[in-house]
CSV table of C-alpha atoms in Angstrom, one decimal:
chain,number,residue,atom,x,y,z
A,66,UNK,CA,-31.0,-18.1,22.5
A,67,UNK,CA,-27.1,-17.9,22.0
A,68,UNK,CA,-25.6,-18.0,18.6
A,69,UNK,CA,-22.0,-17.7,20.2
A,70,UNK,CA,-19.9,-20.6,19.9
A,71,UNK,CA,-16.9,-20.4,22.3
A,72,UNK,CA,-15.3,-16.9,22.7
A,73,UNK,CA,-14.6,-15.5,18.8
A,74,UNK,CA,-16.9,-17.4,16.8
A,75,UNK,CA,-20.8,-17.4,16.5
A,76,UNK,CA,-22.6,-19.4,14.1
A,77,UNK,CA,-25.8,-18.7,11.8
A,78,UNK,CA,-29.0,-20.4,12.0
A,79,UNK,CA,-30.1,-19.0,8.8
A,80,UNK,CA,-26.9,-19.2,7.1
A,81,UNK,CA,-26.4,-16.6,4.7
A,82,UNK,CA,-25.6,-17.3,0.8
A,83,UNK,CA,-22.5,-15.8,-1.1
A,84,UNK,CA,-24.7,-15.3,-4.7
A,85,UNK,CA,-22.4,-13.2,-6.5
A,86,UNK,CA,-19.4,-11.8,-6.6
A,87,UNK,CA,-17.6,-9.4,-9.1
A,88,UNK,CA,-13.9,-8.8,-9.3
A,89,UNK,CA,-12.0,-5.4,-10.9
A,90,UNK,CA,-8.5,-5.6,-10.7
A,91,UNK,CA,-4.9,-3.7,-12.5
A,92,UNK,CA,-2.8,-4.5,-15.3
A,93,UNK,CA,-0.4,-6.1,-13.0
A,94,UNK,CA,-2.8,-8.6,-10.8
A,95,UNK,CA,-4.3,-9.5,-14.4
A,96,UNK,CA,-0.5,-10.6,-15.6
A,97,UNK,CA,-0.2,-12.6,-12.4
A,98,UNK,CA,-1.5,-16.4,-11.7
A,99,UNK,CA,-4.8,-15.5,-11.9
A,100,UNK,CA,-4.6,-14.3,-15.6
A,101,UNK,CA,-8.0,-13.8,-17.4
A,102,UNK,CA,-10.4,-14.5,-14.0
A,103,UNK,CA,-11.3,-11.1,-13.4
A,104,UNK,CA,-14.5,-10.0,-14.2
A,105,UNK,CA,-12.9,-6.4,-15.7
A,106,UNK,CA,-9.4,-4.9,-15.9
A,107,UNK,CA,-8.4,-1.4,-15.9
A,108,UNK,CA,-5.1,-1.2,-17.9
A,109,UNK,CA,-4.4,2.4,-17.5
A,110,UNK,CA,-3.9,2.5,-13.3
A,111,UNK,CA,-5.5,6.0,-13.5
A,112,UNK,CA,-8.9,5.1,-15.0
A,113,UNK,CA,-9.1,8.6,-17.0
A,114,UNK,CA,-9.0,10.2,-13.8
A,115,UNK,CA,-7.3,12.9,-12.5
A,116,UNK,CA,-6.0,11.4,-9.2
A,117,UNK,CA,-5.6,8.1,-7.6
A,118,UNK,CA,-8.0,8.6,-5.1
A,119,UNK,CA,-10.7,8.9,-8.1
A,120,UNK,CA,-9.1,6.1,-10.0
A,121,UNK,CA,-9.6,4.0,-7.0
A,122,UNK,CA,-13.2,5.0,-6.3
A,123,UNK,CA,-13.7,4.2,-10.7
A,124,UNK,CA,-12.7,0.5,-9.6
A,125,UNK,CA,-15.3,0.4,-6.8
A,126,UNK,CA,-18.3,2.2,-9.4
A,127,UNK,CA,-17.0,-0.9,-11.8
A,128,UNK,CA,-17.3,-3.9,-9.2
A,129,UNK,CA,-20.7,-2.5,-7.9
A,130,UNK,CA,-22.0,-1.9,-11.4
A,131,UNK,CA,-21.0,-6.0,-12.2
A,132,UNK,CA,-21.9,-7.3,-9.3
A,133,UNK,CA,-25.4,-5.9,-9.8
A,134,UNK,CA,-25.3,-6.6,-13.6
A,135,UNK,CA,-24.0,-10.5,-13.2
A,136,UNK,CA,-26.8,-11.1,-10.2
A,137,UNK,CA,-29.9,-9.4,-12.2
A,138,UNK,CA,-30.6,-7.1,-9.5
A,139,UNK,CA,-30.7,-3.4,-9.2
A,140,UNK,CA,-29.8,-0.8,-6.5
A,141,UNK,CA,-33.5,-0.9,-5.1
A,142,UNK,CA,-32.6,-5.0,-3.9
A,143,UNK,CA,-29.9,-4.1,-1.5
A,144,UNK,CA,-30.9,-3.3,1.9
A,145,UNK,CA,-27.0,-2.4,2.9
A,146,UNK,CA,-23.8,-1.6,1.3
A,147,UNK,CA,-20.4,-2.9,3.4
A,148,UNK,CA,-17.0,-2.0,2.5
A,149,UNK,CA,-14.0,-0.2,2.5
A,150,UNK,CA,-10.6,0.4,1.3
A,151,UNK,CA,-7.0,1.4,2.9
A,152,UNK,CA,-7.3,5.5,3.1
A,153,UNK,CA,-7.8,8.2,5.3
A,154,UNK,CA,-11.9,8.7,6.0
A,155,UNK,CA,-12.6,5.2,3.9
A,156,UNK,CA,-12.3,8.4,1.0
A,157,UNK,CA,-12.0,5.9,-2.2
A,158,UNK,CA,-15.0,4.0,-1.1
A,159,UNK,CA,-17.2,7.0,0.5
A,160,UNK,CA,-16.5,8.7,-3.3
A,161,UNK,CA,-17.2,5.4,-4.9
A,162,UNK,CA,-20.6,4.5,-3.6
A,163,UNK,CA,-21.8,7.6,-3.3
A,164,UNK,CA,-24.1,7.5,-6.8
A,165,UNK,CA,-25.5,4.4,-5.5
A,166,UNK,CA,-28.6,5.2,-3.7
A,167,UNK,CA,-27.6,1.6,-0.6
A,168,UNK,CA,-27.5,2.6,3.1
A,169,UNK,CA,-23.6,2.7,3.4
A,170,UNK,CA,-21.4,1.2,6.3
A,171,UNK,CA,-18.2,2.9,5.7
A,172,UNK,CA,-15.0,-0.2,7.4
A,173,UNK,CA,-11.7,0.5,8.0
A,174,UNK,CA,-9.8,-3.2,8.7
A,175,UNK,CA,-6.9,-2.7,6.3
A,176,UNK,CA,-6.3,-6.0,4.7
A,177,UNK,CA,-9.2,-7.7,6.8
A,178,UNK,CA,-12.0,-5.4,5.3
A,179,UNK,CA,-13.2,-8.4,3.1
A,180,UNK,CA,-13.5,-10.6,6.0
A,181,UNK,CA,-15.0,-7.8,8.0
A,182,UNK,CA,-17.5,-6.7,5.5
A,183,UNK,CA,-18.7,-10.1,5.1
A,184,UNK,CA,-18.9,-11.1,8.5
A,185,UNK,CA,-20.9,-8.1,9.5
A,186,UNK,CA,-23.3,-8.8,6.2
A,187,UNK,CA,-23.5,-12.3,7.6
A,188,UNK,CA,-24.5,-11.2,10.8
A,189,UNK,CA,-26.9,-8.4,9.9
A,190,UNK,CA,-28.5,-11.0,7.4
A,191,UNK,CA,-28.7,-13.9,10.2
A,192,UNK,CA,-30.4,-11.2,12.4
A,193,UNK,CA,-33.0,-10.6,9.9
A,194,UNK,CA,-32.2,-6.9,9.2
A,195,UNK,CA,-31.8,-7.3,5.6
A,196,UNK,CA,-32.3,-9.4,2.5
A,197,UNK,CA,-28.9,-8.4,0.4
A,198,UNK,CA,-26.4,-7.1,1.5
A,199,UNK,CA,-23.3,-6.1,-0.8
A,200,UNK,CA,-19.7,-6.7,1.0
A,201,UNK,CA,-16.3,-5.5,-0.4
A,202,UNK,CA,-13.0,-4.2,-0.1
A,203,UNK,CA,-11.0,-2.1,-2.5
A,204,UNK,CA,-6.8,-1.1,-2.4
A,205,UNK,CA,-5.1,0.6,-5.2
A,206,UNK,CA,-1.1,0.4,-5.4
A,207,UNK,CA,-0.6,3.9,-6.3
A,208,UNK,CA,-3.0,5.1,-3.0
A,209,UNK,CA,-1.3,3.2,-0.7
A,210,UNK,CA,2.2,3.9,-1.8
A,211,UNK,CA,1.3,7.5,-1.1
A,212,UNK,CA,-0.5,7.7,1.8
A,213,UNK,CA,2.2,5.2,3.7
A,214,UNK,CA,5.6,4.6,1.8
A,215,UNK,CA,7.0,7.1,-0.6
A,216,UNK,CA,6.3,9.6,-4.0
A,217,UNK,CA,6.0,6.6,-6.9
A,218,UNK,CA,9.0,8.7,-8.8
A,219,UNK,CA,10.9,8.4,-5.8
A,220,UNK,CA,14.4,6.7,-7.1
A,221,UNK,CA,15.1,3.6,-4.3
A,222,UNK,CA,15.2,0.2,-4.0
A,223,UNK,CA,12.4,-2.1,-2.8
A,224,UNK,CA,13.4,-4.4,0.3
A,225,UNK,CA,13.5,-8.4,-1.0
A,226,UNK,CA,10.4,-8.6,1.8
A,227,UNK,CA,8.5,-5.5,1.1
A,228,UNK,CA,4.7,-6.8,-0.6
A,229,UNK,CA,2.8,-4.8,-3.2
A,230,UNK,CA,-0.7,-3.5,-2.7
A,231,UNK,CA,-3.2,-5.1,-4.7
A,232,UNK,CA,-4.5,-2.8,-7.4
A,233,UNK,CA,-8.0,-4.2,-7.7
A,234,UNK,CA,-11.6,-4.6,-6.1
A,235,UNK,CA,-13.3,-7.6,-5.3
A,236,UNK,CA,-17.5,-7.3,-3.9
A,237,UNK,CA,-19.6,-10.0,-2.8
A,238,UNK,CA,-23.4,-10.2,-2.7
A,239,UNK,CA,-24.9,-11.5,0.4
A,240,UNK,CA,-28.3,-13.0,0.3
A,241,UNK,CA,-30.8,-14.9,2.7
A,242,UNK,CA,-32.2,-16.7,-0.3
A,243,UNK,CA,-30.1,-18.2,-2.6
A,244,UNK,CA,-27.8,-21.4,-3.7
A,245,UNK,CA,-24.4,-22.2,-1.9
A,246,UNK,CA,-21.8,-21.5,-1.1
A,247,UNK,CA,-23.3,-20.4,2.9
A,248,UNK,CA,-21.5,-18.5,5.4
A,249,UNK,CA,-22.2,-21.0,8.6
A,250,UNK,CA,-20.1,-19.2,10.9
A,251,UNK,CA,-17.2,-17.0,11.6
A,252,UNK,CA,-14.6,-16.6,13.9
A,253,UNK,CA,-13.9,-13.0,14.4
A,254,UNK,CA,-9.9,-12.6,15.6
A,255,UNK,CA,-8.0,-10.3,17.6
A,256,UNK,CA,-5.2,-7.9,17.1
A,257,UNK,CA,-2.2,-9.9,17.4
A,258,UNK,CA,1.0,-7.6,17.9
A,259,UNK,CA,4.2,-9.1,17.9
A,260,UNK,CA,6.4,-6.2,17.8
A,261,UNK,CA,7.3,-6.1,13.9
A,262,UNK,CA,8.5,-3.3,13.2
A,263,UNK,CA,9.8,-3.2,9.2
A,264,UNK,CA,7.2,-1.5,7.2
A,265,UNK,CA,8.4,-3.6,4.3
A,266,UNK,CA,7.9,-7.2,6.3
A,267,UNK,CA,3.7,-7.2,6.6
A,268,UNK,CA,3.8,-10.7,6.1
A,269,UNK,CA,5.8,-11.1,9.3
A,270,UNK,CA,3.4,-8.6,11.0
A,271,UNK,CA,0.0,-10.2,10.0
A,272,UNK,CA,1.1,-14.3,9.8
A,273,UNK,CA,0.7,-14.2,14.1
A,274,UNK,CA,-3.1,-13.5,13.2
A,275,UNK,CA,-4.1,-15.4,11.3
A,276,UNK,CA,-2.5,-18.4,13.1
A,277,UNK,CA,-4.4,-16.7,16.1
A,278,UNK,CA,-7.7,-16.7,14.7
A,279,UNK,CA,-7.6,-20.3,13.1
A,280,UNK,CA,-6.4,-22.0,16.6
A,281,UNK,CA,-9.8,-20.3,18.1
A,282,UNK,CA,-12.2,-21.0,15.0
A,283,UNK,CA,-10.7,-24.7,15.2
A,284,UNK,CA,-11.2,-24.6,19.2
A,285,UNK,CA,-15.0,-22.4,19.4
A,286,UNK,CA,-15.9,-25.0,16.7
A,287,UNK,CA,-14.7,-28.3,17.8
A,288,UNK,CA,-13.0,-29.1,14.8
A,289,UNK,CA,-9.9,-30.5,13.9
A,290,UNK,CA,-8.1,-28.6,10.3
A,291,UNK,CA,-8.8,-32.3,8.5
A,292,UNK,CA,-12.5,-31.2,8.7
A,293,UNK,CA,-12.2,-28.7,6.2
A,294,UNK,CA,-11.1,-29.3,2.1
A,295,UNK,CA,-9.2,-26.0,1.9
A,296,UNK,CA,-8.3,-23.9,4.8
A,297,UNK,CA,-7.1,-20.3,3.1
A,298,UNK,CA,-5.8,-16.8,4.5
A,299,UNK,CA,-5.6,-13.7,2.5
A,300,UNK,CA,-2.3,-13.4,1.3
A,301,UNK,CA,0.6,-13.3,3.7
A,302,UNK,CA,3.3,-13.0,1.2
A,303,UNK,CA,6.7,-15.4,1.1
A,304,UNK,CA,7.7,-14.9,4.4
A,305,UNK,CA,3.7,-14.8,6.1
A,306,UNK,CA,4.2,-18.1,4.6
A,307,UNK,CA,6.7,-19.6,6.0
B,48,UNK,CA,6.3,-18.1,21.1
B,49,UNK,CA,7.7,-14.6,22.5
B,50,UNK,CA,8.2,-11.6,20.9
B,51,UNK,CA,11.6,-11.5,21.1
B,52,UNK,CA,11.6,-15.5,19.9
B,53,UNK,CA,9.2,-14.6,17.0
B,54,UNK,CA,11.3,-11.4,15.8
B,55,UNK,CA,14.8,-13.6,15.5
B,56,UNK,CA,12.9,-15.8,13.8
B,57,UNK,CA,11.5,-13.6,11.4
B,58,UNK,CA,14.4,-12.2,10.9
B,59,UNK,CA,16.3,-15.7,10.1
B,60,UNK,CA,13.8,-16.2,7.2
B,61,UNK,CA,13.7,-13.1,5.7
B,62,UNK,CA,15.9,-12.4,3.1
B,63,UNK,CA,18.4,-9.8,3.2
B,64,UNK,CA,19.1,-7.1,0.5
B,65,UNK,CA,22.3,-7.9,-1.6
B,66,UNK,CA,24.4,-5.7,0.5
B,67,UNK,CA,27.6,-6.4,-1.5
B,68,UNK,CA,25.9,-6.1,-5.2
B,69,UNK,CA,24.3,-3.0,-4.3
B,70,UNK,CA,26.9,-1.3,-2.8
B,71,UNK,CA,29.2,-1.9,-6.1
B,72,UNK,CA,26.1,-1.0,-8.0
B,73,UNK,CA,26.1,2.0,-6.1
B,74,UNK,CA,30.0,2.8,-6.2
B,75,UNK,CA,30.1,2.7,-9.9
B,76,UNK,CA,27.1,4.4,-10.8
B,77,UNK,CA,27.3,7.6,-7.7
B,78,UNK,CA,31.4,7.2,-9.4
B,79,UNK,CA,29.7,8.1,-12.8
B,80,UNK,CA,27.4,10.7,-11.6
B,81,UNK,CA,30.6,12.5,-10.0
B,82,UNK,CA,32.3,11.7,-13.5
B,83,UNK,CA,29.9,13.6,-15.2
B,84,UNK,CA,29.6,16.3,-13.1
B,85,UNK,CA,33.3,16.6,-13.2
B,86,UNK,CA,33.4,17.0,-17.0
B,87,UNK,CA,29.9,20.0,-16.7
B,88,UNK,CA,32.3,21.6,-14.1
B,89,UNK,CA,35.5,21.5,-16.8
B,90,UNK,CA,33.4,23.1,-19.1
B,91,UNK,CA,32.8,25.7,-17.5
B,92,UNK,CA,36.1,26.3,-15.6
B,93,UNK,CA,36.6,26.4,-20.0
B,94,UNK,CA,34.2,29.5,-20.7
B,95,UNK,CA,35.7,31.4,-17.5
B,96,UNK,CA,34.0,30.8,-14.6
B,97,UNK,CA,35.6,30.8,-11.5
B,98,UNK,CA,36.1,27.4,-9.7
B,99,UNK,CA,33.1,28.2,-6.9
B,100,UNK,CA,30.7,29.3,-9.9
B,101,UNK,CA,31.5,26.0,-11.8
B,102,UNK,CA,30.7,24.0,-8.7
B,103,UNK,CA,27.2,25.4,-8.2
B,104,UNK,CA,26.6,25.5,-12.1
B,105,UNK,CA,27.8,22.1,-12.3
B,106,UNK,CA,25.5,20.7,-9.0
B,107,UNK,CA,22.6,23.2,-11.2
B,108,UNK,CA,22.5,20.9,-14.1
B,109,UNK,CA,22.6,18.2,-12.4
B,110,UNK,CA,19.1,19.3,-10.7
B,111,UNK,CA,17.7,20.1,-13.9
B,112,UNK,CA,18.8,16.9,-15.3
B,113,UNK,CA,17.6,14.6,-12.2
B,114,UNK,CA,14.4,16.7,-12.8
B,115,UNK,CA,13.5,16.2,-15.9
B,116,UNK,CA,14.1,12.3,-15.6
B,117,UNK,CA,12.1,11.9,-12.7
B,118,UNK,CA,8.8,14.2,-14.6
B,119,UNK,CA,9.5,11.4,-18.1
B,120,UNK,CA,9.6,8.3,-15.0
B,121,UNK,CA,12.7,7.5,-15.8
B,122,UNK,CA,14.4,8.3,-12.9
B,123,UNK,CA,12.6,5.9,-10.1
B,124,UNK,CA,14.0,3.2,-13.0
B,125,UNK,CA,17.2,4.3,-12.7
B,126,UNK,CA,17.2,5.0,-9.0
B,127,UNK,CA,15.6,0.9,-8.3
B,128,UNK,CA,19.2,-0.1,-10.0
B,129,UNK,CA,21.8,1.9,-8.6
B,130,UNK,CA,20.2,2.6,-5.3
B,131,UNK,CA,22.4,4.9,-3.2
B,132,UNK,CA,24.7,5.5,-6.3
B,133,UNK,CA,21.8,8.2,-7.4
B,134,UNK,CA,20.0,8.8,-3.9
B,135,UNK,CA,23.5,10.3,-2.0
B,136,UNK,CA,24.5,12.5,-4.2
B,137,UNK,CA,21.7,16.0,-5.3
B,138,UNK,CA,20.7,14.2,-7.8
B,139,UNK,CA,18.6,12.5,-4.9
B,140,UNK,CA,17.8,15.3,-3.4
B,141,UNK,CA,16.3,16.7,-6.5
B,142,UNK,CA,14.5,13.2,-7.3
B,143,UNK,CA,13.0,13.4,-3.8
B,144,UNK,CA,11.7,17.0,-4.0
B,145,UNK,CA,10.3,16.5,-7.2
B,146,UNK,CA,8.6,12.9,-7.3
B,147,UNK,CA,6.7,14.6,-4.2
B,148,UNK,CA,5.6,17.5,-6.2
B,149,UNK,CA,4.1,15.1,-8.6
B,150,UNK,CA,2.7,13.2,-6.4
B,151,UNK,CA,0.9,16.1,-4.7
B,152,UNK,CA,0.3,19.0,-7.1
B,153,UNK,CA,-3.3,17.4,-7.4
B,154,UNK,CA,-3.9,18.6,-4.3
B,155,UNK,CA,-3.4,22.1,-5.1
B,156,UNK,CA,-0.4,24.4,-5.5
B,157,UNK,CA,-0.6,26.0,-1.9
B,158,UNK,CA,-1.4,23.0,0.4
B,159,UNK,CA,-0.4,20.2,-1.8
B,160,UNK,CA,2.6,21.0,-3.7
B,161,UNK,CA,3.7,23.7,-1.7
B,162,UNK,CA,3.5,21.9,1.8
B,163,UNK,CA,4.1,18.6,0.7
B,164,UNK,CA,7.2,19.2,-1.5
B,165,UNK,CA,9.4,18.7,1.5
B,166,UNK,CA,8.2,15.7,2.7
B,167,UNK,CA,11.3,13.6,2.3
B,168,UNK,CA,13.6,16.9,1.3
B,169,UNK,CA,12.9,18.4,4.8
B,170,UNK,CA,14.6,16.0,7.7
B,171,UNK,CA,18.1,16.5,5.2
B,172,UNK,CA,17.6,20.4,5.2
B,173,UNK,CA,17.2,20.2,9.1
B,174,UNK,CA,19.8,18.1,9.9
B,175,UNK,CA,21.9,19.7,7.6
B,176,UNK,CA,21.7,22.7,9.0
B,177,UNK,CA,21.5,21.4,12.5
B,178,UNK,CA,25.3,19.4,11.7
B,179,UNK,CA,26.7,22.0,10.2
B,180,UNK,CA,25.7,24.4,13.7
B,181,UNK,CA,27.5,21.6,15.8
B,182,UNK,CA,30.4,21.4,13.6
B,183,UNK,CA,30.7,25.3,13.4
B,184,UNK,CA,30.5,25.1,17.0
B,185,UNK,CA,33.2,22.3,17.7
B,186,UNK,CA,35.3,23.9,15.4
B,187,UNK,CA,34.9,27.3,16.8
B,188,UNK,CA,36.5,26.1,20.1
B,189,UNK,CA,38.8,23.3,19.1
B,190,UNK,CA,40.0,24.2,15.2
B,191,UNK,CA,41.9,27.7,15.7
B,192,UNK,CA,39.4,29.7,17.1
B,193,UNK,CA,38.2,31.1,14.3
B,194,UNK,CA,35.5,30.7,11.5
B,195,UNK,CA,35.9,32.2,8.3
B,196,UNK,CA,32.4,33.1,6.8
């Protein structure tokens, strides 16, 4: 028995439940819209560490350690860890899990980790391979800025469209038992490519899609965008926007 | 919609840097830099240096100056307002050679300082070098026929 639905999307029979989630985030993202919503905030970007690799990793211990704290359960509860971050090797969230003793899936999706992570969890949990399942994704400015653009002390201007890394981690905690919300089904997308090539224009880059992926969710699903109360993308920054 | 269709539109609504501000931002301030460097030079035409050691002594302070601004974090501050006004002249050079240092010496002296520091610093020694070849060149067969080393 099929749980496909058209060409990108399958469904769940046993839909999983989002239980918990836990959110660790910079100085910055805490001075932002979302003010005082965060479950911690690191002020100093380094986290008393000695690199920003580490620092990263300290905001992935952090979420974990909530997440488990705010749903009462321990280590020993989760069948499978799911995540990732924005480096080379997954390295922030490899280093960051690693005292946790959860069988670890190790994603690299750049911005679509969270989706991925939880789409996998949804999957594995539908399939009856595991109770809990913890999803996430993790970015840090000061990583990314190294690994793909420039030295932080480097003296140039920013572009008017260039977007800033999150510095945060956000983890959910997946669960076949459990209250709403459910994960009923997910359309998975494809690499849409159309030929951006500023560095400092990913909104342009990644608004193709997203468009891509909700046209085939709303066609594998039969349902029209009125169906839904909010219809929400990660963020695709002023000009993804337009 | 196309690439091609997608792209011109992308780049209708994206906004454009302030091409005129900056470039006055950057005439004044790489103006001031050359001020100053002007006045380190005077001084020390003053205490008897020849012309050629002043220049180098001069462009040396400069370094050590940019340096030490860019170690406090007070140069990327500087460099965000006056854009090419600090990045053309050495004081960019020495901003780009040293914010890499920083950001790699946690990596180790050998393969992270040492091989990273001329990350951005390298492609200007290259082509630098690689110019100044072809010019040496053209002007070995077209200026006079001679080059004075």
């Amino acid at each position: 028995m099929s749980k496909r639905l058209g060409k990108q999307t399958v469904f769940f029979e046993n839909p999983p439940k989002i239980v918990e989630c836990s959110s660790v985030v910079g100085k910055k993202e805490n001075e932002g819209n979302l003010k005082g919503k965060f479950d911690f905030c690191y002020n100093d970007s380094m986290c008393g560490q000695e690199s920003w690799e580490q620092a990263e990793s300290e905001f992935i211990k952090k979420s974990i350690e909530i997440l488990l704290q705010k749903s009462g359960k321990t280590e020993k509860d989760i069948d499978f860890l799911l995540a990732g971050d924005l480096m080379n090797q997954v390295t922030s969230t490899t280093f960051g899990v690693k005292d946790y003793n959860i069988p670890y899936f190790g994603l690299f999706g750049a911005c679509s980790v969270i989706g991925e992570s939880m789409s996998l969890g949804s999957m594995i949990i539908d399939g009856n391979f595991a109770d809990n399942i913890i999803a996430g994704a993790t970015s840090h400015f000061c990583t990314a800025e190294k690994q793909f653009r420039f030295p932080l002390q480097l003296g140039t201007q920013r572009a008017p469209s260039s977007t800033w890394t999150v510095t945060g981690s956000g983890f959910y905690l997946l669960s076949n038992t459990g209250n709403y919300p459910y994960i009923t089904d997910v359309t998975i997308g494809k690499v849409v490519d159309k030929g951006i090539k500023d560095v400092n224009n990913m909104g342009a880059a990644m608004a193709p899609a997203a468009i891509s992926t909700l046209i085939s969710h709303f066609q594998d699903t039969k349902r029209s965008p009125d169906y839904y109360d909010v219809i929400a993308t990660g963020d695709l920054g002023y000009i993804g926007n337009r | 919609m196309d690439d091609k269709k997608y792209s011109s539109y992308v780049d209708k609504i994206t906004p454009n840097s302030p091409t005129v501000k900056n470039c006055i931002k950057a005439f004044v301030s790489g103006g001031f830099i050359c001020v100053i460097s002007q006045f380190i030079n005077g001084i020390f035409i003053s205490k008897g240096y020849t012309i050629d050691q002043s220049a180098l002594l001069a462009n040396s302070v400069l370094i050590v100056i940019t340096g030490i601004l860019t170690g406090l974090g007070l140069f990327s501050k500087i460099g965000y307002f006056c854009g090419a006004g600090t990045f053309v002249p050495i004081t960019g050079f020495a901003n780009s050679m040293v914010s890499t240092s920083i950001e790699f010496k946690k990596e180790g002296l050998i393969f992270g300082l040492g091989a990273k520091m001329f990350t951005l610093a390298g492609p200007v020694v290259v082509y630098g070098t690689l110019t100044s070849v072809l010019v040496g060149i053209i002007y070995y067969f077209f200026g006079g026929g001679s080059v004075n080393v």
